[in-house]
CSV table of C-alpha atoms in Angstrom, one decimal:
chain,number,residue,atom,x,y,z
C,58,MET,CA,-89.8,-27.1,0.7
C,59,THR,CA,-92.6,-24.6,1.0
C,60,ALA,CA,-94.5,-24.7,-2.3
C,61,GLN,CA,-96.8,-21.8,-3.2
C,62,PRO,CA,-98.1,-22.6,-6.7
C,63,GLU,CA,-100.0,-20.6,-9.3
C,64,GLY,CA,-100.4,-17.3,-7.6
C,65,ALA,CA,-100.5,-18.5,-4.0
C,66,HIS,CA,-98.0,-15.9,-2.9
C,67,ALA,CA,-99.6,-12.5,-2.6
C,68,PRO,CA,-97.5,-9.5,-3.8
C,69,ARG,CA,-96.1,-7.1,-1.3
C,70,LYS,CA,-98.8,-4.5,-0.6
C,71,PRO,CA,-97.5,-1.0,-1.5
C,72,SER,CA,-97.2,1.5,1.3
C,73,SER,CA,-99.6,4.5,1.5
C,74,LYS,CA,-96.8,6.7,0.2
C,75,GLU,CA,-96.0,4.4,-2.7
C,76,MET,CA,-99.7,4.3,-3.6
C,77,VAL,CA,-100.1,8.1,-3.5
C,78,LEU,CA,-96.9,8.5,-5.6
C,79,ARG,CA,-98.2,6.1,-8.3
C,80,LEU,CA,-101.6,7.8,-8.4
C,81,VAL,CA,-100.0,11.3,-8.7
C,82,SER,CA,-97.7,9.9,-11.4
C,83,HIS,CA,-100.5,8.2,-13.3
C,84,HIS,CA,-103.0,11.1,-13.2
C,85,GLY,CA,-100.5,14.0,-13.5
C,86,SER,CA,-102.3,16.4,-11.2
C,87,VAL,CA,-104.7,15.5,-8.4
C,88,THR,CA,-106.2,16.9,-5.2
C,89,ARG,CA,-106.2,15.2,-1.8
C,90,ALA,CA,-109.9,14.5,-2.1
C,91,GLN,CA,-109.3,12.8,-5.5
C,92,LEU,CA,-106.5,10.7,-3.9
C,93,MET,CA,-108.9,9.5,-1.2
C,94,ASP,CA,-111.4,8.4,-3.9
C,95,LEU,CA,-108.9,6.8,-6.1
C,96,SER,CA,-107.0,5.0,-3.3
C,97,GLY,CA,-109.7,4.1,-0.9
C,98,LEU,CA,-107.4,5.2,1.9
C,99,PRO,CA,-108.7,7.1,4.9
C,100,ARG,CA,-108.4,10.9,5.0
C,101,THR,CA,-105.7,10.9,7.7
C,102,THR,CA,-103.6,8.3,5.9
C,103,VAL,CA,-103.7,10.3,2.6
C,104,TYR,CA,-102.9,13.6,4.3
C,105,ASP,CA,-100.0,12.1,6.2
C,106,ALA,CA,-98.6,10.4,3.1
C,107,VAL,CA,-98.9,13.7,1.1
C,108,ALA,CA,-97.2,15.6,3.8
C,109,ALA,CA,-94.2,13.2,3.9
C,110,LEU,CA,-93.9,13.3,0.1
C,111,VAL,CA,-94.0,17.1,0.0
C,112,ASP,CA,-91.4,17.3,2.8
C,113,SER,CA,-89.1,14.9,0.9
C,114,GLY,CA,-89.5,16.9,-2.3
C,115,ALA,CA,-91.1,14.1,-4.3
C,116,ILE,CA,-94.3,16.0,-5.1
C,117,THR,CA,-95.2,19.7,-5.2
C,118,THR,CA,-98.4,21.6,-4.4
C,119,ALA,CA,-100.1,24.5,-6.2
C,120,PRO,CA,-103.4,26.2,-5.8
C,121,ALA,CA,-106.1,24.7,-7.9
C,122,ALA,CA,-107.0,26.9,-10.9
C,123,GLY,CA,-110.5,28.5,-10.5
C,124,ASP,CA,-110.9,27.3,-6.9
C,125,GLY,CA,-113.0,30.4,-6.2
C,126,ARG,CA,-113.5,29.6,-2.5
C,127,GLY,CA,-113.4,32.6,-0.4
C,128,ARG,CA,-113.0,30.9,2.9
C,129,GLY,CA,-111.0,28.0,4.4
C,130,ARG,CA,-108.0,26.3,3.2
C,131,PRO,CA,-107.6,26.6,-0.6
C,132,VAL,CA,-107.8,23.5,-2.6
C,133,GLU,CA,-104.3,22.3,-3.8
C,134,ARG,CA,-103.3,20.2,-6.7
C,135,LEU,CA,-100.5,17.7,-6.3
C,136,SER,CA,-97.9,16.9,-9.0
C,137,LEU,CA,-94.6,15.2,-9.3
C,138,ASN,CA,-91.7,17.5,-8.7
C,139,PRO,CA,-90.1,17.9,-12.1
C,140,GLY,CA,-86.8,19.1,-10.6
C,141,ARG,CA,-86.5,16.0,-8.4
C,142,ALA,CA,-83.9,13.4,-9.6
C,143,GLN,CA,-85.5,10.2,-10.9
C,144,PHE,CA,-84.6,6.8,-12.2
C,145,LEU,CA,-85.9,5.2,-15.4
C,146,GLY,CA,-86.0,1.6,-16.6
C,147,ILE,CA,-86.9,0.7,-20.2
C,148,GLU,CA,-88.0,-2.6,-21.6
C,149,PHE,CA,-88.2,-3.4,-25.3
C,150,THR,CA,-90.1,-6.5,-26.5
C,151,ARG,CA,-90.9,-7.5,-30.0
C,152,ARG,CA,-94.2,-5.6,-29.9
C,153,ALA,CA,-94.1,-3.3,-27.0
C,154,THR,CA,-92.1,-0.7,-25.1
C,155,ARG,CA,-92.4,-0.2,-21.4
C,156,VAL,CA,-91.0,2.4,-19.1
C,157,ALA,CA,-90.8,2.4,-15.3
C,158,LEU,CA,-90.1,5.4,-13.1
C,159,ALA,CA,-88.9,5.6,-9.5
C,160,ASN,CA,-87.9,8.6,-7.4
C,161,ASP,CA,-84.5,8.9,-5.8
C,162,ALA,CA,-85.8,7.2,-2.6
C,163,CYS,CA,-86.3,4.1,-4.8
C,164,GLN,CA,-90.1,4.4,-4.6
C,165,LEU,CA,-91.7,3.0,-7.7
C,166,MET,CA,-94.1,5.7,-9.2
C,167,GLY,CA,-95.5,3.8,-12.1
C,168,VAL,CA,-95.1,1.8,-15.3
C,169,ARG,CA,-96.4,2.8,-18.7
C,170,GLY,CA,-96.3,0.8,-21.9
C,171,ALA,CA,-97.2,1.2,-25.6
C,172,GLU,CA,-97.7,-1.4,-28.3
C,173,GLU,CA,-95.3,-1.2,-31.3
C,174,PRO,CA,-95.4,-2.8,-34.7
C,175,SER,CA,-92.8,-5.5,-35.0
C,176,THR,CA,-91.2,-3.6,-37.9
C,177,ALA,CA,-90.5,-0.5,-35.7
C,178,GLY,CA,-86.9,0.5,-35.8
C,179,TRP,CA,-84.8,1.3,-32.7
C,180,GLN,CA,-85.0,5.0,-33.3
C,181,ASP,CA,-88.8,4.9,-33.1
C,182,ARG,CA,-88.7,2.6,-30.1
C,183,VAL,CA,-86.4,4.9,-28.2
C,184,ARG,CA,-88.6,7.9,-29.1
C,185,THR,CA,-91.6,6.0,-27.7
C,186,ALA,CA,-89.6,5.3,-24.5
C,187,HIS,CA,-88.9,9.0,-24.1
C,188,ARG,CA,-92.5,9.9,-24.6
C,189,LEU,CA,-93.6,7.3,-22.0
C,190,ALA,CA,-91.0,8.6,-19.6
C,191,CYS,CA,-92.2,12.2,-20.0
C,192,THR,CA,-95.7,11.1,-19.3
C,193,LEU,CA,-94.7,9.3,-16.1
C,194,ALA,CA,-92.7,12.3,-15.0
C,195,GLY,CA,-95.7,14.6,-15.3
C,196,GLY,CA,-95.3,15.9,-18.8
C,197,SER,CA,-91.6,16.5,-19.3
C,198,LEU,CA,-88.1,15.5,-18.2
C,199,GLY,CA,-86.1,18.7,-17.3
C,200,PRO,CA,-82.4,18.9,-17.6
C,201,GLY,CA,-80.7,17.0,-14.8
C,202,SER,CA,-84.0,15.6,-13.5
C,203,VAL,CA,-83.1,12.0,-14.5
C,204,LYS,CA,-80.5,10.5,-12.3
C,205,GLY,CA,-80.3,7.0,-13.8
C,206,VAL,CA,-81.9,4.9,-16.4
C,207,GLY,CA,-81.5,1.2,-16.9
C,208,VAL,CA,-81.0,-0.7,-20.4
C,209,GLY,CA,-81.3,-4.5,-21.0
C,210,ILE,CA,-81.7,-6.4,-24.3
C,211,GLY,CA,-82.9,-10.0,-24.7
C,212,GLY,CA,-81.3,-12.8,-26.8
C,213,PRO,CA,-79.0,-15.5,-25.7
C,214,GLY,CA,-75.5,-14.2,-25.2
C,215,SER,CA,-76.2,-10.9,-26.9
C,216,VAL,CA,-75.3,-8.7,-24.0
C,217,LYS,CA,-71.7,-8.2,-23.3
C,218,GLY,CA,-72.1,-6.2,-20.1
C,219,MET,CA,-71.0,-3.1,-21.9
C,220,GLY,CA,-71.3,0.4,-20.5
C,221,VAL,CA,-71.4,3.5,-22.8
C,222,GLY,CA,-70.8,6.9,-21.2
C,223,GLY,CA,-72.3,10.2,-22.0
C,224,PRO,CA,-73.0,13.7,-20.8
C,225,GLY,CA,-75.6,14.6,-18.2
C,226,SER,CA,-76.7,13.4,-14.9
C,227,VAL,CA,-77.9,9.9,-15.8
C,228,LYS,CA,-75.7,7.2,-14.5
C,229,GLY,CA,-77.1,4.2,-16.5
C,230,ILE,CA,-80.0,3.1,-18.6
C,231,GLY,CA,-81.6,-0.3,-18.5
C,232,ILE,CA,-83.6,-1.8,-21.3
C,233,GLY,CA,-84.8,-5.4,-21.1
C,234,GLY,CA,-87.1,-8.0,-22.4
C,235,PRO,CA,-87.2,-11.7,-23.3
C,236,GLY,CA,-86.6,-12.1,-27.0
C,237,ALA,CA,-86.3,-8.3,-27.4
C,238,ALA,CA,-83.6,-8.2,-30.0
C,239,ARG,CA,-81.4,-10.2,-32.3
C,240,PRO,CA,-77.7,-10.4,-31.4
C,241,GLY,CA,-75.8,-7.2,-32.2
C,242,PRO,CA,-78.1,-4.2,-31.4
C,243,GLU,CA,-76.3,-3.2,-28.2
C,244,VAL,CA,-74.2,-0.4,-29.7
C,245,GLU,CA,-77.0,1.1,-31.7
C,246,VAL,CA,-79.4,1.0,-28.9
C,247,ALA,CA,-76.9,2.4,-26.4
C,248,ARG,CA,-76.1,5.3,-28.8
C,249,LEU,CA,-79.7,6.2,-29.4
C,250,VAL,CA,-80.7,6.1,-25.8
C,251,ARG,CA,-77.6,8.1,-24.8
C,252,GLU,CA,-78.5,10.8,-27.3
C,253,ARG,CA,-82.2,10.9,-26.4
C,254,PHE,CA,-81.7,11.0,-22.6
C,255,ALA,CA,-78.2,12.6,-22.5
C,256,ALA,CA,-77.1,9.7,-20.4
C,257,PRO,CA,-74.5,7.0,-20.0
C,258,VAL,CA,-75.9,3.6,-20.8
C,259,ARG,CA,-75.7,0.1,-19.2
C,260,VAL,CA,-76.9,-2.9,-21.1
C,261,GLU,CA,-78.3,-5.9,-19.2
C,262,ARG,CA,-80.1,-9.1,-20.1
C,263,GLY,CA,-83.9,-8.8,-19.8
C,264,TYR,CA,-84.5,-12.0,-17.8
C,265,ARG,CA,-82.0,-11.0,-15.2
C,266,LEU,CA,-83.7,-7.7,-14.8
C,267,ALA,CA,-87.0,-9.4,-14.3
C,268,ALA,CA,-85.4,-11.4,-11.5
C,269,LEU,CA,-84.3,-8.2,-9.9
C,270,GLY,CA,-87.8,-6.7,-10.3
C,271,GLU,CA,-89.3,-9.6,-8.5
C,272,ALA,CA,-86.7,-9.3,-5.7
C,273,THR,CA,-87.4,-5.6,-5.2
C,274,TRP,CA,-91.1,-5.2,-5.7
C,275,GLY,CA,-92.6,-8.6,-6.6
C,276,ALA,CA,-93.1,-12.1,-5.4
C,277,ALA,CA,-89.7,-12.2,-3.5
C,278,ALA,CA,-89.7,-8.7,-2.1
C,279,GLY,CA,-87.6,-8.7,1.0
C,280,GLU,CA,-85.7,-11.9,0.0
C,281,PRO,CA,-82.0,-11.3,-0.6
C,282,ASP,CA,-81.4,-14.7,-2.3
C,283,LEU,CA,-83.5,-16.0,-5.1
C,284,LEU,CA,-83.6,-17.8,-8.4
C,285,SER,CA,-86.1,-16.7,-11.1
C,286,VAL,CA,-87.2,-18.6,-14.1
C,287,SER,CA,-89.6,-17.7,-16.9
C,288,LEU,CA,-91.1,-20.3,-19.2
C,289,SER,CA,-92.4,-18.5,-22.3
C,290,ARG,CA,-91.3,-18.0,-25.9
C,291,GLU,CA,-87.8,-18.4,-24.5
C,292,VAL,CA,-86.6,-19.9,-21.2
C,293,GLY,CA,-84.6,-17.5,-19.1
C,294,GLY,CA,-83.8,-16.6,-15.6
C,295,GLY,CA,-81.7,-14.7,-13.1
C,296,LEU,CA,-80.0,-15.2,-9.8
C,297,ILE,CA,-80.0,-12.7,-6.9
C,298,GLN,CA,-77.4,-13.3,-4.1
C,299,ALA,CA,-77.1,-11.2,-1.0
C,300,GLY,CA,-79.5,-8.7,-2.7
C,301,ALA,CA,-77.3,-8.3,-5.8
C,302,LEU,CA,-77.8,-9.4,-9.4
C,303,HIS,CA,-75.4,-12.3,-10.2
C,304,ARG,CA,-73.6,-11.4,-13.4
C,305,SER,CA,-70.7,-12.7,-15.5
C,306,PRO,CA,-68.2,-11.1,-17.9
C,307,TYR,CA,-69.8,-12.9,-20.8
C,308,ALA,CA,-73.5,-12.2,-19.9
C,309,THR,CA,-74.3,-15.9,-19.6
C,310,ALA,CA,-75.2,-15.9,-15.9
C,311,GLY,CA,-78.8,-17.0,-15.5
C,312,GLU,CA,-79.0,-18.6,-18.9
C,313,LEU,CA,-80.7,-21.6,-17.5
C,314,GLY,CA,-82.6,-22.1,-20.8
C,315,HIS,CA,-79.3,-23.4,-22.1
C,316,VAL,CA,-78.7,-26.0,-19.5
C,317,ASN,CA,-78.5,-29.4,-21.2
C,318,VAL,CA,-81.3,-31.8,-20.4
C,319,GLU,CA,-81.2,-34.2,-23.4
C,320,ARG,CA,-77.7,-35.2,-24.0
C,321,GLU,CA,-78.6,-37.9,-26.5
C,322,ASN,CA,-81.0,-37.1,-29.4
C,323,GLY,CA,-81.4,-33.6,-28.1
C,324,ARG,CA,-83.1,-31.1,-30.5
C,325,PRO,CA,-81.0,-28.4,-32.0
C,326,CYS,CA,-81.0,-25.1,-30.2
C,327,HIS,CA,-80.5,-21.6,-31.6
C,328,CYS,CA,-77.6,-21.1,-29.3
C,329,GLY,CA,-75.7,-23.7,-31.3
C,330,GLY,CA,-76.1,-26.6,-28.8
C,331,HIS,CA,-78.4,-29.6,-28.6
C,332,GLY,CA,-80.9,-30.6,-26.0
C,333,CYS,CA,-81.0,-27.3,-24.1
C,334,LEU,CA,-83.9,-26.8,-21.6
C,335,GLU,CA,-85.3,-24.2,-24.1
C,336,THR,CA,-85.7,-27.0,-26.7
C,337,VAL,CA,-88.0,-28.8,-24.2
C,338,ALA,CA,-89.7,-26.1,-22.1
C,339,SER,CA,-90.2,-23.1,-24.3
C,340,SER,CA,-93.8,-22.5,-25.4
C,341,GLN,CA,-93.1,-23.5,-29.0
C,342,ALA,CA,-91.1,-26.6,-28.1
C,343,VAL,CA,-94.0,-27.8,-25.9
C,344,LEU,CA,-96.5,-27.2,-28.6
C,345,ASP,CA,-94.3,-29.0,-31.2
C,346,ARG,CA,-94.0,-32.1,-29.0
C,347,TYR,CA,-97.7,-32.0,-28.3
C,348,HIS,CA,-98.6,-31.7,-32.0
C,349,ALA,CA,-96.2,-34.6,-32.8
C,350,ARG,CA,-98.5,-36.7,-30.5
C,351,GLY,CA,-101.6,-35.8,-32.4
C,352,GLY,CA,-102.7,-32.9,-30.3
C,353,LEU,CA,-104.9,-30.2,-31.9
C,354,ALA,CA,-104.5,-27.2,-29.6
C,355,SER,CA,-103.1,-24.2,-31.4
C,356,ASP,CA,-101.6,-22.2,-28.6
C,357,ILE,CA,-100.8,-22.4,-24.9
C,358,ALA,CA,-104.2,-21.2,-23.8
C,359,ASP,CA,-105.9,-24.1,-25.8
C,360,LEU,CA,-103.3,-26.5,-24.5
C,361,ALA,CA,-104.2,-25.5,-20.9
C,362,VAL,CA,-107.9,-26.3,-21.7
C,363,ALA,CA,-106.9,-29.6,-23.2
C,364,ALA,CA,-104.9,-30.5,-20.1
C,365,ARG,CA,-107.8,-29.5,-17.8
C,366,ASN,CA,-110.0,-31.8,-19.8
C,367,ALA,CA,-107.5,-34.6,-19.1
C,368,GLU,CA,-106.4,-35.0,-22.8
C,369,GLU,CA,-103.6,-37.6,-22.6
C,370,ALA,CA,-101.2,-35.9,-25.1
C,371,ALA,CA,-101.5,-32.5,-23.3
C,372,CYS,CA,-101.0,-34.0,-19.8
C,373,ARG,CA,-98.0,-36.2,-20.9
C,374,VAL,CA,-96.2,-33.4,-22.6
C,375,LEU,CA,-96.7,-30.9,-19.7
C,376,ALA,CA,-95.7,-33.6,-17.2
C,377,GLU,CA,-92.5,-34.2,-19.1
C,378,THR,CA,-91.8,-30.5,-19.3
C,379,GLY,CA,-92.4,-30.0,-15.6
C,380,ARG,CA,-90.0,-32.8,-14.7
C,381,ALA,CA,-87.3,-31.3,-16.9
C,382,VAL,CA,-87.7,-27.9,-15.4
C,383,GLY,CA,-87.9,-29.3,-11.9
C,384,GLY,CA,-84.6,-31.2,-12.4
C,385,VAL,CA,-82.8,-28.1,-13.6
C,386,LEU,CA,-84.1,-26.0,-10.8
C,387,ALA,CA,-83.1,-28.6,-8.2
C,388,ALA,CA,-79.6,-28.7,-9.5
C,389,LEU,CA,-79.3,-24.9,-9.3
C,390,ALA,CA,-81.0,-24.7,-5.9
C,391,ASN,CA,-78.6,-27.4,-4.5
C,392,THR,CA,-75.7,-25.3,-5.8
C,393,PHE,CA,-76.8,-21.8,-4.8
C,394,ALA,CA,-79.2,-22.5,-2.0
C,395,PRO,CA,-81.7,-19.6,-2.7
C,396,ALA,CA,-84.4,-19.0,-0.2
C,397,VAL,CA,-87.0,-18.5,-3.0
C,398,ILE,CA,-87.6,-19.8,-6.5
C,399,VAL,CA,-89.9,-17.5,-8.5
C,400,ILE,CA,-91.5,-19.0,-11.6
C,401,GLY,CA,-93.5,-17.3,-14.2
C,402,GLY,CA,-94.2,-17.0,-17.9
C,403,ALA,CA,-97.0,-18.0,-20.3
C,404,LEU,CA,-96.4,-21.8,-19.9
C,405,THR,CA,-97.2,-21.6,-16.1
C,406,ARG,CA,-100.8,-20.7,-17.1
C,407,THR,CA,-101.3,-24.4,-17.9
C,408,GLY,CA,-101.5,-24.9,-14.1
C,409,THR,CA,-101.3,-28.1,-12.2
C,410,PRO,CA,-100.5,-30.5,-15.1
C,411,LEU,CA,-97.2,-28.7,-15.4
C,412,MET,CA,-96.6,-27.5,-11.9
C,413,ASP,CA,-97.4,-30.7,-9.9
C,414,PRO,CA,-94.7,-32.8,-11.8
C,415,LEU,CA,-92.3,-29.9,-11.5
C,416,LYS,CA,-92.8,-29.6,-7.8
C,417,ARG,CA,-92.5,-33.3,-7.3
C,418,GLU,CA,-89.2,-33.5,-9.2
C,419,LEU,CA,-87.9,-30.5,-7.4
C,420,HIS,CA,-88.8,-31.9,-4.0
C,421,GLU,CA,-87.2,-35.3,-4.7
C,422,LEU,CA,-83.9,-33.9,-6.1
C,423,LEU,CA,-83.3,-31.2,-3.5
C,424,VAL,CA,-80.8,-32.0,-0.7
C,425,PRO,CA,-82.6,-32.0,2.7
C,426,ALA,CA,-81.1,-28.7,4.0
C,427,VAL,CA,-82.2,-26.8,0.9
C,428,ARG,CA,-85.6,-28.5,0.7
C,429,LEU,CA,-86.4,-27.4,4.3
C,430,HIS,CA,-85.9,-23.7,3.6
C,431,LEU,CA,-86.8,-23.3,-0.1
C,432,SER,CA,-90.1,-21.5,-1.1
C,433,LEU,CA,-91.5,-21.9,-4.6
C,434,ARG,CA,-93.6,-18.8,-5.6
C,435,ALA,CA,-95.5,-17.6,-8.7
C,436,ALA,CA,-94.1,-14.4,-10.3
C,437,THR,CA,-96.4,-11.4,-9.6
C,438,LEU,CA,-95.1,-8.5,-11.7
C,439,GLY,CA,-96.0,-10.0,-15.1
C,440,THR,CA,-95.0,-7.9,-18.0
C,441,THR,CA,-93.7,-5.1,-15.9
C,442,ALA,CA,-91.0,-7.1,-14.2
C,443,THR,CA,-88.2,-6.3,-16.5
C,444,ALA,CA,-88.8,-2.5,-16.6
C,445,CYS,CA,-89.0,-2.5,-12.8
C,446,GLY,CA,-85.8,-4.5,-12.5
C,447,ALA,CA,-84.1,-2.0,-14.8
C,448,VAL,CA,-85.0,0.8,-12.3
C,449,ALA,CA,-83.8,-1.3,-9.4
C,450,LEU,CA,-80.5,-1.9,-11.2
C,451,VAL,CA,-79.6,1.7,-11.6
C,452,ALA,CA,-81.3,3.1,-8.5
C,453,GLY,CA,-79.5,0.5,-6.3
C,454,ALA,CA,-82.8,-0.3,-4.7
C,455,PRO,CA,-82.5,-2.9,-1.9
C,456,PRO,CA,-85.0,-5.7,-1.8
C,457,ALA,CA,-88.1,-4.2,-0.2
C,458,SER,CA,-89.2,-5.4,3.2
C,459,PRO,CA,-92.5,-7.3,3.2
C,460,ALA,CA,-95.5,-5.3,4.3
């Protein structure tokens, strides 16, 4: 097994065209000279990238207002083409809304987010998503300019793989995010998003979309077979096989947080079971076990400090957690034989006290053929993974080739 812990795997470097697209999207209107300053790319590289994007219709040019130069080539400002079809992905978390935008060549143009009060209703959140989408698109979304949007909602077993149709050119909308919603909001969210974007809606589980994001633009870009796991407030994951998201009719595919790891004396889980991995490896479960042993750290960041200082309670709890996660990952890897396991989430910030036992358990339990080819990598997209995955879902983006 090729182990690449805690950020050892560098994310795929964006191409010059992707970098230019993202800068134009972020700044709204820029000149070629500004692009050179912002990107650090050579003049020839910037001009070639701009020429290709203009030829493809992704961006447009217009004379800069008040240029005033009487000689030479007039200065042009570059903007996204508002008439060019685009794809959107939306993520809702408890306290934030994020939107990702890609063009119809599946080039990621940017991600924007906004904090939300936990009391905000779905109507307000969808309105925020629309505002962020308009900002990414250069100020507005014209009729027919959106070709697809993605929608995924978190919460164990809450997504039924439903699709809700609607008028307009959008072929799907993806909203995602770990712990984003209590069971039951799918119909309301689908209706609100459909009305706001005049689009049919697809609902997908946030953790699975995060896996798709890492497979397309993140730690596993270019890898058609991977398993993704997030250890945070919840434990979730996703499986990509032959470049496609593995799904099920009941939206339970990838729910590795509900694999049983403590058959006897297991703690109750909110899914209705006992002894699920989430009752062992979620952030709160880890802190609860740590406090039961007399530990004083109040959150995961403090727990990481305690472990680095070799506090016995912190090290033992994290080692137990690592072994439990490693055992589940080994069983899944032996079954599905992914080329890559991507691991992320707040708990991984505790570092080697968690990751070393996890890797040892994984290595010992893998069958030799899988062990030889498996790579363990740290997630790289962070909080943008789900929104990016929602874009990839509706855009049909293949896993990107490594740079």
